């Protein structure tokens, strides 16, 4: 048996031509040397049939899973609808409960008021209330009398108002009459003036007045011009003197500008020198501060004046925060260099946060003093461990002790550690756990003897006894007991300013280490910190240099301002000079104009004087002619004056009546307001009487009212209890429906996953069918090559393949012609020997007919013709897909068309493969 290599189309599925012959015989064509045996045909048919069955089964499974998913989605929708409906019912029942609870509250208030009233319903109170009623009735009688008096006063004021209005009407009538008389007098004056006007007297008088006015104006103008001329002449002399002075000042001001500019250069150099000195020092301080705690510890370790134990403690602390291997306890903290950002502002190793932690220690000692406890020593090693623990809260993704997370983050030092987070003093935060003990003691007074405060001072034995007692109690006091442990020593505190969790900043840590001989009292540690900060920050020197820069800046600014001031002074002086020169020109022109105006004024004055003399002569002539008409005008004007005086007196009288009416109106309003007040007093007294009567009724019926209030409260409580039960019932139903909803949702997810798997299985089965069909095709090509091609072939070969395997199979199809040819043939290796293959035997030709169903190939008995012309038919149906995979099927081929399309009509022994 030899190994044969076949080629196959990677994507297309070619319907395999399965060979069959009647009675298991072989017929041969003289021109064909290919032989296909019955066993080969059966093997091909079985493989293709199995693959097709697998596709059908996979398609059926997909359909089943699609239906299962649809059913699960329907159940899930039903469960969700029920859950939503129940939510509304629960909300309604909760609202009803709130209303009932409010009703209980109101009923309780009513009952409380009724109980208070019942307590007040003593015979003495009832008797006093009756007396108050009798007294109030007297008050009402007095108030009614006051109302009657106020009504009388209002009527009197109204009568006075009516009288005043009548006087006003009479005065108005007199004014009207006097006004008519005035109008008659005015008409008479107008008529007399018309008579005089026609005589030419007015024109003559007006002409005299006009000429006189003109003459006066000329005199006034001439006098004014003479004064202006003197002023301008004086101003011109002053300007000449000022111009000479300004020229001298301008020369001096220009020299000041040059001097000020030279001074600016000196001040610029002084500023640059001061700024450089400040910058150099600030750079050095920033460099020193950037090292933070590392620089602090290193400075102590390198200072040979310190004790050996202190230097050793500082070196250990330096190694810890810089992440050195085996820095302490033979442990290497793997995350130290990642978590610690040495010296940065928010890091626990920054100098500001080191100084801030001093306050935590001092605050802690105030608590320990209350318990009579010693002050623990400060260990630089413990301080460094506290810094790592604090920064770990920013580095890790959970808020916890690093010693408890060694499986995830690696080893950490063994110590007693307290951590805190938030914008609070960590000592207060830890000590606040004492409230758990206080609350427990409120409910269990016998526990007070274990309160840690029952003995002063607190001893280690007493502390341990109390801790043992609280260990099995429902309290959380681990940090609190750590704060007040009498034997605490060799501690370190640190804190950062990072955002640890959303809405929570700053992580603080206090770590206590044991068996460390290195330690110091707090004052010594504080002095070390402050001394180092003073040396590093150099605040006094920076302050001095800053002052130097500020002074140099101010000196430069002053020098620059002096230049500007000097330049502005020159410009101002030059502007003043230009203004004086311009003013002199204007004054010279004004003097010339004034002298010309004076010459013209004298001529005008002589002319107008002649005109005035002539106008006076004309007026005298006209006056002599007017005579009687002028006297009549004077009489009319006298009568007009008298009529105007009479009208004025009548108007004054009218004004007096208006004041009288206004006063009377005010009196009426006052009386009305008084009546309103008295009515209100009467109404208040009546209301008080009503209230007293109600109080008496309440006191007398207090027992009945109390019983009614108690009954109302009982009913409200019953309704509230029922509403509570309704809420509980609705909540129970809600919980049940929620479980159903979650179960239904889970079933949808499961059904979806199963459908995806079924679709994937279908794709695999379709691929297998394609492979089996292609193997059949290759076997047909290898051993069955007719010498002639079918009489007709399709004129075109499609370049694309169907996209899906049909899911339904018709029972029969006509014979089919291939409609496309594969374009690629990747190699497939197989060890299968084709049926009928003989090493030294030539295959014999035979004639068979092949028909195809949708997506399936079947065998048809051989025909009597040696060459059968097939017809083509093709069908395709789209199947579900998973991801980017597609399934495809290929149409069946007739035997002759298949051999012709594959070029296997002859066998060449030189090309077996």
Coordinates of C-alpha atoms in Angstrom, one line a residue, residues 274-485:
X274 CA 21.2 89.0 44.5
X275 CA 19.0 86.7 42.4
X276 CA 21.9 84.4 41.6
X277 CA 22.8 84.1 45.2
X278 CA 19.2 83.3 46.1
X279 CA 18.8 80.8 43.2
X280 CA 22.0 79.0 44.1
X281 CA 20.9 78.6 47.7
X282 CA 17.4 77.5 46.7
X283 CA 18.8 74.9 44.3
X284 CA 20.9 73.5 47.1
X285 CA 17.9 73.4 49.6
X286 CA 15.7 71.7 47.0
X287 CA 18.4 69.1 46.4
X288 CA 18.7 68.5 50.1
X289 CA 15.0 68.4 50.6
X290 CA 14.5 66.0 47.7
X291 CA 16.3 63.3 49.6
X292 CA 13.8 63.6 52.4
X293 CA 14.1 61.0 55.2
X294 CA 17.0 59.4 53.4
X295 CA 19.1 62.5 53.8
X296 CA 17.9 62.8 57.4
X297 CA 18.9 59.3 58.3
X298 CA 22.1 59.5 56.3
X299 CA 23.2 62.7 58.0
X300 CA 22.7 61.1 61.5
X301 CA 24.5 57.9 60.4
X302 CA 27.5 59.8 59.0
X303 CA 27.9 62.2 61.9
X304 CA 30.8 60.8 64.0
X305 CA 29.8 63.0 66.9
X306 CA 26.7 60.8 67.4
X307 CA 26.8 57.6 69.6
X308 CA 27.5 54.3 67.8
X309 CA 24.1 53.0 68.6
X310 CA 22.4 56.0 67.2
X311 CA 24.5 55.9 64.0
X312 CA 23.7 52.2 63.7
X313 CA 19.9 52.9 64.2
X314 CA 20.1 55.7 61.5
X315 CA 21.9 53.4 59.0
X316 CA 19.3 50.7 59.4
X317 CA 16.5 53.2 58.9
X318 CA 18.3 54.5 55.8
X319 CA 18.7 51.0 54.4
X320 CA 15.0 50.3 55.0
X321 CA 13.5 53.3 53.2
X322 CA 16.0 53.0 50.3
X323 CA 15.0 49.3 49.8
X324 CA 18.3 47.7 50.6
X325 CA 18.5 43.9 50.8
X326 CA 18.2 42.5 54.3
X327 CA 18.1 45.9 55.8
X328 CA 16.5 44.6 59.0
X329 CA 15.5 41.3 60.5
X330 CA 17.3 39.6 57.5
X331 CA 14.3 40.6 55.4
X332 CA 14.2 42.3 51.9
X333 CA 11.1 44.3 51.3
X334 CA 10.7 43.8 47.5
X335 CA 8.2 46.6 47.0
X336 CA 10.0 49.3 49.0
X337 CA 11.6 51.2 46.1
X338 CA 8.3 51.2 44.2
X339 CA 6.2 52.4 47.1
X340 CA 8.5 55.1 48.5
X341 CA 9.0 58.3 46.5
X342 CA 11.8 59.7 48.5
X343 CA 11.4 63.3 49.7
X344 CA 8.4 64.1 47.5
X345 CA 5.8 66.4 48.9
X346 CA 3.0 63.8 49.6
X347 CA 5.3 61.0 50.5
X348 CA 5.8 60.0 54.2
X349 CA 9.5 60.5 53.7
X350 CA 9.1 64.3 52.9
X351 CA 10.6 66.6 55.5
X352 CA 7.2 68.3 56.0
X353 CA 5.6 64.9 56.8
X354 CA 8.5 63.9 59.1
X355 CA 7.9 67.2 61.0
X356 CA 4.1 66.7 61.0
X357 CA 4.5 63.3 62.7
X358 CA 6.1 65.0 65.7
X359 CA 2.7 66.4 66.5
X360 CA 1.2 62.9 66.4
X361 CA 3.6 61.7 69.1
X362 CA 3.0 64.7 71.3
X363 CA -0.8 64.2 70.9
X364 CA -0.4 60.5 71.8
X365 CA 1.4 61.3 75.0
X366 CA -1.5 63.4 76.2
X367 CA -3.6 60.3 76.1
X368 CA -1.0 58.1 77.8
X369 CA -0.6 60.7 80.6
X370 CA -4.3 60.2 81.3
X371 CA -3.6 56.6 82.0
X372 CA -0.4 57.2 84.0
X373 CA 1.7 55.5 81.3
X374 CA 5.3 56.1 80.4
X375 CA 6.4 57.8 77.2
X376 CA 7.8 55.3 74.6
X377 CA 11.2 55.9 73.1
X378 CA 11.6 56.8 69.5
X379 CA 13.5 54.3 67.2
X380 CA 14.7 55.5 63.8
X381 CA 14.3 51.9 62.6
X382 CA 10.7 52.0 63.7
X383 CA 10.2 55.4 62.1
X384 CA 11.5 54.0 58.8
X385 CA 9.2 50.9 59.0
X386 CA 6.3 53.2 59.7
X387 CA 7.2 55.2 56.6
X388 CA 7.1 52.0 54.5
X389 CA 3.8 50.9 56.1
X390 CA 2.3 54.3 55.4
X391 CA 3.4 54.4 51.8
X392 CA 2.3 50.8 51.2
X393 CA -1.3 52.0 51.6
X394 CA -0.8 54.2 48.5
X395 CA 1.2 51.5 46.6
X396 CA -1.1 48.5 47.2
X397 CA -4.7 48.1 45.8
X398 CA -6.2 47.4 49.3
X399 CA -6.0 49.1 52.7
X400 CA -4.3 46.6 55.0
X401 CA -1.2 45.8 56.9
X402 CA 1.7 44.7 54.6
X403 CA 2.6 41.9 57.1
X404 CA -0.9 40.4 56.3
X405 CA -0.4 40.5 52.5
X406 CA 3.0 38.8 52.2
X407 CA 1.6 36.2 49.9
X408 CA 0.9 38.9 47.3
X409 CA 3.5 41.5 48.0
X410 CA 6.4 39.6 49.6
X411 CA 7.8 39.6 53.2
X412 CA 7.6 42.5 55.6
X413 CA 9.1 43.2 59.0
X414 CA 7.6 41.7 62.1
X415 CA 6.4 44.5 64.4
X416 CA 3.2 45.8 66.1
X417 CA 1.6 48.2 63.6
X418 CA -1.4 50.5 63.6
X419 CA -2.6 52.2 60.4
X420 CA -5.1 55.0 59.8
X421 CA -6.5 56.9 56.9
X422 CA -8.5 60.1 56.3
X423 CA -8.2 63.8 57.1
X424 CA -8.1 63.1 60.9
X425 CA -5.4 62.9 63.6
X426 CA -4.5 59.2 63.5
X427 CA -4.2 59.1 67.3
X428 CA -7.8 60.3 67.8
X429 CA -8.9 57.8 65.1
X430 CA -7.3 54.9 67.0
X431 CA -8.4 56.1 70.4
X432 CA -12.0 56.5 69.1
X433 CA -12.3 52.7 69.4
X434 CA -12.8 53.2 73.2
X435 CA -16.4 54.1 72.3
X436 CA -17.0 50.4 71.7
X437 CA -16.0 49.6 75.3
X438 CA -18.1 52.5 76.6
X439 CA -21.2 51.4 74.7
X440 CA -20.7 47.8 75.8
X441 CA -20.4 48.9 79.5
X442 CA -23.7 50.9 79.2
X443 CA -25.5 47.7 78.5
X444 CA -23.3 45.5 80.8
X445 CA -22.3 47.7 83.8
X446 CA -20.4 44.7 85.4
X447 CA -17.8 45.1 82.6
X448 CA -16.8 48.5 83.9
X449 CA -14.0 46.9 86.0
X450 CA -12.3 46.0 82.7
X451 CA -12.5 49.4 81.2
X452 CA -8.7 50.1 81.3
X453 CA -9.5 53.2 83.4
X454 CA -10.4 51.3 86.6
X455 CA -6.8 51.4 87.8
X456 CA -4.4 54.4 87.7
X457 CA -1.7 54.1 86.7
X458 CA -2.5 51.3 84.2
X459 CA -0.1 48.4 84.7
X460 CA 1.0 45.8 82.2
X461 CA -0.6 43.0 84.1
X462 CA -3.9 44.9 84.4
X463 CA -3.7 45.8 80.7
X464 CA -3.2 42.1 79.8
X465 CA -6.1 41.0 82.1
X466 CA -8.4 43.6 80.5
X467 CA -7.4 42.7 76.9
X468 CA -8.1 39.0 77.7
X469 CA -11.6 40.0 78.9
X470 CA -12.4 42.0 75.8
X471 CA -11.0 39.5 73.3
X472 CA -14.2 37.5 73.2
X473 CA -16.6 40.5 73.3
X474 CA -18.2 42.1 70.2
X475 CA -15.9 45.1 70.2
X476 CA -13.1 46.3 67.9
X477 CA -10.4 47.8 70.1
X478 CA -7.1 46.6 68.7
X479 CA -5.8 50.0 67.9
X480 CA -7.0 51.5 71.2
X481 CA -5.3 48.9 73.3
X482 CA -2.1 49.4 71.3
X483 CA -2.2 53.1 72.1
X484 CA -2.4 52.5 75.9
X485 CA -0.1 49.4 76.2

